[in-house]
C-alpha positions as a Markdown table, in Angstrom:
| # | Residue | x | y | z |
|---|---|---|---|---|
| 1 | Unk | 195.7 | -20.0 | -11.8 |
| 2 | Unk | 193.4 | -20.5 | -15.1 |
| 3 | Unk | 196.6 | -20.7 | -17.5 |
| 4 | Unk | 198.4 | -22.5 | -14.9 |
| 5 | Unk | 200.9 | -19.4 | -14.7 |
| 6 | Unk | 202.7 | -19.0 | -11.5 |
| 7 | Unk | 203.1 | -15.4 | -9.9 |
| 8 | Unk | 204.3 | -14.8 | -6.2 |
| 9 | Unk | 202.8 | -11.9 | -4.3 |
| 10 | Unk | 205.7 | -10.1 | -4.0 |
| 11 | Unk | 206.1 | -10.4 | -7.6 |
| 12 | Unk | 202.7 | -9.1 | -7.9 |
| 13 | Unk | 203.3 | -6.1 | -5.6 |
| 14 | Unk | 206.6 | -4.9 | -7.6 |
| 15 | Unk | 204.5 | -5.1 | -10.8 |
| 16 | Unk | 201.7 | -3.0 | -8.9 |
| 17 | Unk | 204.2 | -0.7 | -7.8 |
| 18 | Unk | 206.0 | -0.3 | -11.1 |
| 19 | Unk | 202.9 | 0.4 | -12.6 |
| 20 | Unk | 201.5 | 2.8 | -10.4 |
| 21 | Unk | 204.8 | 4.7 | -10.4 |
| 22 | Unk | 204.4 | 5.3 | -14.5 |
| 23 | Unk | 200.8 | 5.8 | -14.4 |
| 24 | Unk | 201.5 | 8.7 | -12.5 |
| 25 | Unk | 204.3 | 10.3 | -14.4 |
| 26 | Unk | 203.7 | 9.2 | -17.9 |
| 27 | Unk | 201.4 | 11.0 | -20.5 |
| 28 | Unk | 198.3 | 9.0 | -20.7 |
| 29 | Unk | 196.7 | 6.7 | -18.2 |
| 30 | Unk | 197.8 | 3.4 | -20.1 |
| 31 | Unk | 201.3 | 4.5 | -19.3 |
| 32 | Unk | 201.7 | 1.9 | -16.3 |
| 33 | Unk | 199.9 | -1.0 | -18.2 |
| 34 | Unk | 202.1 | -0.8 | -21.2 |
| 35 | Unk | 205.2 | -0.9 | -18.7 |
| 36 | Unk | 203.7 | -3.9 | -16.6 |
| 37 | Unk | 203.0 | -5.7 | -19.5 |
| 38 | Unk | 206.8 | -5.0 | -20.3 |
| 39 | Unk | 208.2 | -7.0 | -16.9 |
| 40 | Unk | 205.3 | -9.3 | -17.3 |
| 41 | Unk | 206.2 | -11.1 | -20.3 |
| 42 | Unk | 210.0 | -10.3 | -20.5 |
| 43 | Unk | 210.5 | -13.8 | -19.3 |
| 44 | Unk | 207.6 | -15.5 | -20.9 |
| 45 | Unk | 208.5 | -15.1 | -24.4 |
| 46 | Unk | 206.4 | -18.1 | -25.4 |
| 47 | Unk | 203.1 | -17.2 | -23.8 |
| 48 | Unk | 203.2 | -13.2 | -24.2 |
| 49 | Unk | 200.1 | -13.0 | -25.9 |
| 50 | Unk | 198.2 | -14.7 | -23.5 |
| 51 | Unk | 199.9 | -12.8 | -20.8 |
| 52 | Unk | 198.9 | -9.2 | -22.6 |
| 53 | Unk | 195.2 | -10.7 | -22.8 |
| 54 | Unk | 195.2 | -11.5 | -18.8 |
| 55 | Unk | 196.9 | -7.9 | -17.9 |
| 56 | Unk | 194.5 | -6.1 | -20.2 |
| 57 | Unk | 191.3 | -8.3 | -18.6 |
| 58 | Unk | 192.6 | -7.4 | -15.1 |
| 59 | Unk | 192.9 | -3.8 | -16.1 |
| 60 | Unk | 189.0 | -3.8 | -17.2 |
| 61 | Unk | 187.9 | -6.1 | -13.7 |
| 62 | Unk | 189.8 | -2.7 | -11.7 |
| 63 | Unk | 188.1 | -0.4 | -13.8 |
| 64 | Unk | 184.4 | -2.5 | -13.4 |
| 65 | Unk | 184.8 | -2.6 | -10.0 |
| 66 | Unk | 185.4 | 1.2 | -9.5 |
| 67 | Unk | 182.9 | 2.3 | -11.6 |
| 68 | Unk | 180.0 | -0.4 | -9.6 |
| 69 | Unk | 181.5 | 0.9 | -6.4 |
| 70 | Unk | 180.3 | 4.4 | -7.6 |
| 71 | Unk | 176.7 | 2.7 | -8.5 |
| 72 | Unk | 176.6 | 1.0 | -5.1 |
| 73 | Unk | 177.1 | 4.2 | -2.8 |
| 74 | Unk | 175.0 | 6.6 | -5.0 |
| 75 | Unk | 171.4 | 5.6 | -3.3 |
| 76 | Unk | 172.8 | 7.1 | -0.4 |
| 77 | Unk | 173.2 | 10.8 | -1.5 |
| 78 | Unk | 170.0 | 10.8 | -4.2 |
| 79 | Unk | 169.0 | 14.5 | -3.3 |
| 80 | Unk | 172.8 | 15.5 | -4.5 |
| 81 | Unk | 172.3 | 13.5 | -7.5 |
| 82 | Unk | 169.0 | 14.8 | -8.4 |
| 83 | Unk | 170.1 | 18.2 | -7.9 |
| 84 | Unk | 172.7 | 18.3 | -10.2 |
| 85 | Unk | 172.1 | 17.0 | -14.2 |
| 86 | Unk | 175.8 | 16.7 | -14.7 |
| 87 | Unk | 175.8 | 14.4 | -11.5 |
| 88 | Unk | 172.8 | 12.6 | -12.9 |
| 89 | Unk | 174.7 | 12.2 | -16.2 |
| 90 | Unk | 177.8 | 11.0 | -14.9 |
| 91 | Unk | 176.1 | 8.5 | -12.9 |
| 92 | Unk | 174.1 | 7.4 | -16.1 |
| 93 | Unk | 177.4 | 7.4 | -18.1 |
| 94 | Unk | 179.3 | 4.7 | -15.2 |
| 95 | Unk | 176.2 | 3.2 | -15.4 |
| 96 | Unk | 176.4 | 2.6 | -19.2 |
| 97 | Unk | 180.1 | 2.1 | -19.2 |
| 98 | Unk | 179.8 | -1.1 | -16.4 |
| 99 | Unk | 177.1 | -2.8 | -18.2 |
| 100 | Unk | 179.5 | -2.4 | -21.4 |
| 101 | Unk | 182.4 | -4.2 | -20.0 |
| 102 | Unk | 180.1 | -6.6 | -18.6 |
| 103 | Unk | 178.7 | -7.5 | -21.9 |
| 104 | Unk | 182.0 | -7.6 | -23.3 |
| 105 | Unk | 183.4 | -9.7 | -20.4 |
| 106 | Unk | 180.6 | -12.2 | -21.1 |
| 107 | Unk | 181.1 | -12.4 | -24.4 |
| 108 | Unk | 184.5 | -12.7 | -24.2 |
| 109 | Unk | 184.4 | -15.8 | -21.7 |
| 110 | Unk | 181.5 | -17.7 | -23.5 |
| 111 | Unk | 184.2 | -17.9 | -26.6 |
| 112 | Unk | 181.0 | -16.6 | -29.0 |
| 113 | Unk | 182.9 | -14.3 | -30.7 |
| 114 | Unk | 185.9 | -16.6 | -31.0 |
| 115 | Unk | 184.0 | -19.0 | -32.9 |
| 116 | Unk | 181.6 | -16.9 | -35.2 |
| 117 | Unk | 182.5 | -17.8 | -38.6 |
| 118 | Unk | 182.5 | -13.6 | -39.4 |
| 119 | Unk | 184.8 | -13.0 | -36.6 |
| 120 | Unk | 187.2 | -15.4 | -38.1 |
| 121 | Unk | 186.7 | -14.4 | -41.0 |
| 122 | Unk | 187.5 | -10.9 | -40.0 |
| 123 | Unk | 190.8 | -12.4 | -38.0 |
| 124 | Unk | 192.4 | -14.0 | -40.6 |
| 125 | Unk | 192.4 | -10.8 | -42.9 |
| 126 | Unk | 193.6 | -8.0 | -40.0 |
| 127 | Unk | 197.2 | -7.9 | -39.7 |
| 128 | Unk | 198.0 | -9.3 | -36.4 |
| 129 | Unk | 194.9 | -11.5 | -36.3 |
| 130 | Unk | 196.2 | -14.6 | -34.7 |
| 131 | Unk | 197.3 | -12.8 | -32.1 |
| 132 | Unk | 193.8 | -11.2 | -31.6 |
| 133 | Unk | 192.4 | -14.9 | -32.0 |
| 134 | Unk | 195.1 | -16.1 | -29.3 |
| 135 | Unk | 194.1 | -13.3 | -26.9 |
| 136 | Unk | 190.0 | -14.2 | -27.1 |
| 137 | Unk | 191.3 | -18.0 | -26.7 |
| 138 | Unk | 193.0 | -16.8 | -23.4 |
| 139 | Unk | 190.0 | -15.4 | -22.0 |
| 140 | Unk | 187.4 | -17.9 | -23.0 |
| 141 | Unk | 189.0 | -20.6 | -20.3 |
| 142 | Unk | 187.6 | -17.9 | -17.7 |
| 143 | Unk | 184.4 | -19.7 | -18.3 |
| 144 | Unk | 185.8 | -22.3 | -16.4 |
| 145 | Unk | 186.7 | -19.9 | -13.5 |
| 146 | Unk | 184.4 | -18.2 | -12.6 |
| 147 | Unk | 184.6 | -18.0 | -8.9 |
| 148 | Unk | 188.3 | -16.4 | -9.6 |
| 149 | Unk | 186.5 | -13.0 | -11.5 |
| 150 | Unk | 184.2 | -12.9 | -8.6 |
| 151 | Unk | 187.0 | -13.1 | -6.4 |
| 152 | Unk | 188.8 | -10.6 | -8.6 |
| 153 | Unk | 186.1 | -8.0 | -8.7 |
| 154 | Unk | 185.5 | -8.4 | -5.1 |
| 155 | Unk | 189.4 | -7.7 | -4.3 |
| 156 | Unk | 188.9 | -4.7 | -6.6 |
| 157 | Unk | 186.0 | -3.6 | -4.7 |
| 158 | Unk | 187.9 | -3.9 | -1.4 |
| 159 | Unk | 190.6 | -2.1 | -2.9 |
| 160 | Unk | 188.7 | 0.7 | -4.5 |
| 161 | Unk | 186.8 | 1.3 | -1.2 |
| 162 | Unk | 190.1 | 1.5 | 0.5 |
| 163 | Unk | 191.3 | 4.7 | -1.7 |
| 164 | Unk | 188.1 | 6.4 | -1.2 |
| 165 | Unk | 188.6 | 5.8 | 2.5 |
| 166 | Unk | 192.4 | 7.1 | 2.3 |
| 167 | Unk | 191.3 | 9.9 | 0.3 |
| 168 | Unk | 188.6 | 11.3 | 2.8 |
| 169 | Unk | 191.6 | 10.9 | 5.2 |
| 170 | Unk | 193.6 | 12.8 | 4.0 |
| 171 | Unk | 190.7 | 15.6 | 3.3 |
| 172 | Unk | 190.1 | 15.6 | 6.8 |
| 173 | Unk | 193.8 | 16.4 | 8.0 |
| 174 | Unk | 194.3 | 19.0 | 5.7 |
| 175 | Unk | 190.7 | 20.5 | 5.9 |
| 176 | Unk | 188.7 | 19.0 | 9.0 |
| 177 | Unk | 185.8 | 21.5 | 8.6 |
| 178 | Unk | 185.3 | 20.9 | 5.0 |
| 179 | Unk | 185.1 | 16.8 | 4.9 |
| 180 | Unk | 182.0 | 15.3 | 4.4 |
| 181 | Unk | 180.4 | 11.9 | 3.5 |
| 182 | Unk | 179.4 | 12.8 | 0.1 |
| 183 | Unk | 183.1 | 13.1 | -1.0 |
| 184 | Unk | 182.7 | 8.9 | -1.0 |
| 185 | Unk | 180.3 | 9.6 | -3.9 |
| 186 | Unk | 182.2 | 12.1 | -5.8 |
| 187 | Unk | 186.1 | 10.4 | -5.4 |
| 188 | Unk | 185.0 | 7.2 | -7.5 |
| 189 | Unk | 183.9 | 9.5 | -9.9 |
| 190 | Unk | 187.2 | 11.6 | -10.3 |
| 191 | Unk | 188.9 | 8.3 | -10.3 |
| 192 | Unk | 186.5 | 6.9 | -13.0 |
| 193 | Unk | 187.7 | 9.9 | -15.2 |
| 194 | Unk | 191.7 | 9.9 | -14.4 |
| 195 | Unk | 191.2 | 5.7 | -15.0 |
| 196 | Unk | 190.5 | 5.9 | -18.7 |
| 197 | Unk | 193.5 | 4.8 | -20.7 |
| 198 | Unk | 192.6 | 7.5 | -23.2 |
| 199 | Unk | 192.9 | 10.5 | -20.9 |
| 200 | Unk | 196.6 | 12.1 | -20.7 |
| 201 | Unk | 197.0 | 11.2 | -16.9 |
| 202 | Unk | 199.7 | 12.4 | -15.2 |
| 203 | Unk | 199.2 | 15.7 | -16.3 |
| 204 | Unk | 197.1 | 17.5 | -14.3 |
| 205 | Unk | 194.0 | 15.4 | -15.8 |
| 206 | Unk | 193.2 | 13.7 | -12.4 |
| 207 | Unk | 192.9 | 17.0 | -10.4 |
| 208 | Unk | 190.6 | 18.3 | -12.7 |
| 209 | Unk | 188.8 | 15.8 | -12.8 |
| 210 | Unk | 188.5 | 15.7 | -9.1 |
| 211 | Unk | 187.5 | 19.5 | -9.5 |
| 212 | Unk | 184.6 | 19.3 | -11.3 |
| 213 | Unk | 182.5 | 17.1 | -9.1 |
| 214 | Unk | 183.6 | 18.0 | -6.0 |
| 215 | Unk | 182.5 | 21.6 | -7.1 |
| 216 | Unk | 179.2 | 20.4 | -8.1 |
| 217 | Unk | 179.0 | 18.3 | -5.0 |
| 218 | Unk | 179.2 | 22.1 | -2.7 |
C-alpha cells in the first residue's frame, strides 16, 4: 500500500505457497524468495527494482519476528538456558541478529544512508548502483507508514507462533510422552538456523538444526 501497488489476498497466498514449495526443495534457504521475486516482478517490469526491495524487506521482517519470538519465550525457560552454555550462546546470537536487523531497517527507513554523500559516491562507482539507490528509496517511503510495519511484525509473530504450535501438536501426535513445553523455545531456534538465506535449506539442514537444540534441551 505505501507504494500504491495492489496485491490481492489470493495472489499473496499463491505467491506464499510457491515460495514455500521451492524453499523446501531448492538448495539454499533463499530459493523460495528467488521464485517469489520472479512471479511478483513478471508483470511489473517498470517497477521491478521497487518490488525486489519490498520482497526482501518482507523477508527481513519475517526473520525479525522469528528472532524476537525466541527472545519473548526465553524468560519462561531461564533454568534450561542457564544449564547449557550453547543455548545461552544461541540466545545471545539471536538477540544480536535481531538488533542488527532492527538497526539496519531503521537506517534504511530514515533515508540517512540514501542521502549520505559517501554512500551516493560509492553507488555511482558500483555496477548496478542505480538499482541499489532505487531500492533504498523504496524502503525510505516506509518512514510514513510505521503502522504498516508494526502490523507486519505483529502478523509475523502470529504466523511464527502458529508454526511453533503446529510443530508441537505434530510432536504430541508422534510421541505423546516426549512432548514438553520447552519445545516452544527450542523450535524457533531451529527455525532461525533453517531460515538464514546462506544455509542449504532443503538438504537436511533443518533437521540438523532442530536436532542439536533438542538434544541440548533433553
